């Protein structure tokens, strides 16, 4: 259904992870704005983005290992 081209090279994986993390950070900021609750700190937003980035890279690593074997 989907190709594996997104995981062919590490620069492409890192670009995808950056986009994925930024989307999650914007989602958190927009959710807090709609619910009229403060974010708390910018560190919460950055840590949420960092977890999304690390998760994307981790899944890409697992998929790349599966493709090579």
C-alpha positions as semicolon CSV with decimal commas, in nm:
position;residue;x (nm);y (nm);z (nm)
1;X;0,000;0,000;0,000
2;X;0,273;0,244;0,099
3;X;0,627;0,243;-0,029
4;X;0,939;0,239;0,184
5;X;1,094;0,541;0,011
6;X;1,044;0,759;0,319
7;X;1,294;0,542;0,506
8;X;1,556;0,495;0,234
9;X;1,808;0,744;0,371
10;X;1,875;0,889;0,713
11;X;1,851;1,253;0,600
12;X;1,501;1,179;0,472
13;X;1,414;1,008;0,800
14;X;1,541;1,305;1,002
15;X;1,346;1,549;0,785
16;X;1,030;1,344;0,833
17;X;1,090;1,323;1,207
18;X;1,136;1,699;1,228
19;X;0,811;1,758;1,043
20;X;0,632;1,502;1,260
21;X;0,763;1,662;1,581
22;X;0,672;2,012;1,469
23;X;0,317;1,900;1,386
24;X;0,279;1,752;1,733
25;X;0,412;2,069;1,895
26;X;0,167;2,285;1,698
27;X;-0,112;2,044;1,790
28;X;-0,030;2,082;2,159
29;X;-0,023;2,461;2,135
30;X;-0,353;2,473;1,946
31;X;-0,521;2,235;2,190
32;X;-0,414;2,448;2,484
33;X;-0,539;2,761;2,308
34;X;-0,880;2,607;2,238
35;X;-0,920;2,475;2,591
36;X;-0,812;2,811;2,741
37;X;-0,556;2,640;2,959
38;X;-0,197;2,758;2,964
39;X;0,070;2,531;2,825
40;X;0,260;2,560;3,149
41;X;0,598;2,614;2,993
42;X;0,773;2,594;2,664
43;X;0,962;2,294;2,802
44;X;0,639;2,090;2,794
45;X;0,595;2,169;2,428
46;X;0,959;2,093;2,347
47;X;0,955;1,766;2,540
48;X;0,635;1,661;2,361
49;X;0,804;1,734;2,029
50;X;1,119;1,552;2,136
51;X;0,923;1,241;2,225
52;X;0,749;1,251;1,886
53;X;1,088;1,295;1,712
54;X;1,250;1,007;1,901
55;X;0,948;0,784;1,839
56;X;0,956;0,852;1,465
57;X;1,329;0,783;1,443
58;X;1,286;0,466;1,652
59;X;1,013;0,331;1,427
60;X;1,216;0,422;1,119
61;X;1,516;0,236;1,263
62;X;1,304;-0,075;1,325
63;X;1,156;-0,058;0,975
64;X;1,498;-0,010;0,815
65;X;1,629;-0,315;1,001
66;X;1,331;-0,515;0,879
67;X;1,384;-0,402;0,518
68;X;1,752;-0,497;0,518
69;X;1,695;-0,845;0,657
